[in-house]
Amino acid sequence: MKKSILAIAIAMALNVVTLAQTAPEKVSEWKIVTVVESIVPMGVGRSRMIENTTEVNTDQFRTNRTDGKKSDQRSVSRSELKIEKFDEAKLLNFFSAVGINFQNIASNDAMIGARIMELEGLGYKLIYVTSGVESHAGGDDPGGIFITRMFFKK
């Protein structure tokens, strides 16, 4: 009986040691998909779904302010910020020659929805969506864009 209790105690102790040595939790992987839909009429604008495919180290682009006023941001070249590799899918413009084109909107929805399902199939979960508009202001302003950013986590 004492041997059985001792064996159980040793097994429980080994189990606790094993659980304490589990691997650290994996860091989340994030993906941002940006959809830019043009509201320039007659197919003149460009609408796209964009995904970054390049890993970026942001340390090389950050600077520190020590007194709250002086910044070294001018030492960061805008051309160095631009990545070379990204995926883009062509989308249709919201407007045609006669106004809002609902078929184009439905087609874009189908493309965006298909990409969301593809990413979910790869283990990503849609976490957050944000959007903004730069719209037609009349007169000499012929159009604008509707932009949506979708944040996925895996």
XYZ file of C-alpha atoms in Angstrom:
154
model
C 0.000 0.000 0.000
C 2.808 2.400 0.916
C 4.558 1.548 -2.351
C 1.360 2.351 -4.298
C 0.946 5.710 -2.571
C 4.628 6.487 -3.156
C 4.321 5.539 -6.846
C 1.241 7.764 -7.254
C 3.008 10.661 -5.510
C 6.055 10.286 -7.774
C 3.838 10.124 -10.878
C 1.989 13.280 -9.791
C 5.285 15.094 -9.127
C 6.613 14.115 -12.558
C 3.370 15.310 -14.131
C 3.708 18.709 -12.418
C 7.323 18.994 -13.619
C 6.265 18.080 -17.159
C 3.456 20.668 -17.163
C 5.812 23.335 -15.847
C 8.149 22.717 -18.792
C 5.599 23.274 -21.545
C 6.694 25.440 -24.442
C 6.045 29.169 -24.185
C 2.958 30.465 -25.931
C 3.541 31.250 -29.608
C 3.473 34.902 -30.614
C 0.439 35.774 -32.723
C 0.800 36.290 -36.450
C -1.090 39.253 -37.887
C -2.139 40.016 -41.447
C -3.680 43.240 -42.694
C -5.698 43.313 -45.900
C -6.467 46.769 -47.296
C -9.263 47.326 -49.794
C -9.218 50.571 -51.788
C -12.357 51.152 -53.853
C -12.412 54.110 -56.200
C -15.423 56.353 -56.539
C -14.066 57.984 -59.698
C -16.675 57.468 -62.438
C -16.337 55.642 -65.766
C -13.584 53.218 -64.768
C -10.941 55.943 -64.535
C -10.118 55.170 -60.886
C -8.181 52.173 -59.606
C -9.623 49.775 -57.043
C -7.503 47.082 -55.404
C -7.268 44.611 -52.530
C -3.700 44.809 -51.164
C -1.732 42.457 -48.869
C 1.824 42.935 -47.680
C 4.096 39.914 -48.239
C 7.307 41.447 -46.864
C 8.583 41.214 -43.290
C 9.593 44.629 -42.010
C 11.805 45.569 -39.072
C 10.329 48.840 -37.809
C 13.347 49.634 -35.617
C 15.221 51.088 -38.582
C 12.398 53.557 -39.262
C 11.758 54.803 -35.713
C 13.414 57.774 -34.052
C 13.286 59.111 -30.492
C 12.361 62.578 -29.311
C 14.185 63.617 -26.181
C 12.698 67.059 -25.552
C 9.303 66.635 -27.209
C 10.143 68.972 -30.086
C 13.240 67.871 -31.993
C 12.725 64.914 -34.303
C 15.148 62.912 -36.433
C 12.378 61.735 -38.778
C 14.039 63.564 -41.667
C 16.847 61.024 -41.426
C 14.350 58.326 -42.453
C 14.069 58.222 -46.232
C 10.566 57.733 -47.630
C 11.995 55.553 -50.390
C 13.402 53.162 -47.749
C 9.905 52.727 -46.314
C 8.469 51.378 -49.561
C 8.304 47.612 -49.877
C 8.778 45.844 -53.199
C 6.679 42.715 -52.693
C 2.940 42.678 -52.080
C -0.130 40.928 -53.422
C -2.847 42.879 -55.167
C -6.180 41.838 -56.597
C -8.007 44.087 -59.024
C -11.448 45.261 -57.947
C -14.124 47.242 -59.775
C -14.964 50.922 -59.254
C -18.158 51.907 -57.423
C -19.271 54.224 -60.221
C -19.834 53.712 -63.921
C -20.742 56.324 -66.530
C -24.367 56.350 -65.346
C -23.784 56.416 -61.578
C -23.498 53.820 -58.839
C -22.864 50.384 -60.317
C -24.418 47.818 -57.974
C -23.073 44.907 -59.997
C -19.538 46.208 -59.377
C -20.237 46.492 -55.648
C -21.585 42.918 -55.531
C -18.576 41.687 -57.519
C -16.186 43.382 -55.080
C -18.081 41.874 -52.142
C -17.675 38.424 -53.700
C -13.908 38.949 -54.130
C -13.424 40.299 -50.612
C -15.593 37.574 -49.078
C -13.683 34.881 -50.946
C -10.370 36.236 -49.619
C -11.713 36.312 -46.061
C -12.766 32.657 -46.403
C -9.340 31.740 -47.840
C -7.592 33.373 -44.888
C -9.917 31.650 -42.411
C -9.036 28.362 -44.109
C -5.372 29.190 -43.428
C -6.135 29.612 -39.728
C -6.586 33.395 -39.588
C -9.467 34.968 -37.708
C -10.918 38.361 -38.644
C -10.388 40.472 -35.523
C -11.096 44.067 -36.499
C -12.286 46.141 -39.453
C -11.871 49.890 -39.904
C -12.763 52.116 -42.834
C -12.517 55.655 -44.123
C -13.647 57.773 -47.046
C -12.163 60.628 -49.044
C -15.226 61.571 -50.986
C -16.312 63.770 -53.865
C -16.353 67.399 -52.703
C -18.063 68.790 -55.790
C -16.767 71.285 -58.306
C -13.197 70.481 -59.321
C -13.014 67.358 -57.134
C -14.016 64.501 -59.477
C -13.960 61.589 -57.044
C -12.357 59.884 -54.106
C -11.710 56.554 -52.452
C -13.304 54.262 -49.919
C -10.668 52.384 -47.908
C -11.199 49.405 -45.604
C -8.553 47.686 -43.487
C -9.189 44.193 -42.169
C -6.973 42.856 -39.374
C -6.548 39.075 -39.148
C -4.849 37.104 -36.375
C -3.491 33.574 -36.310
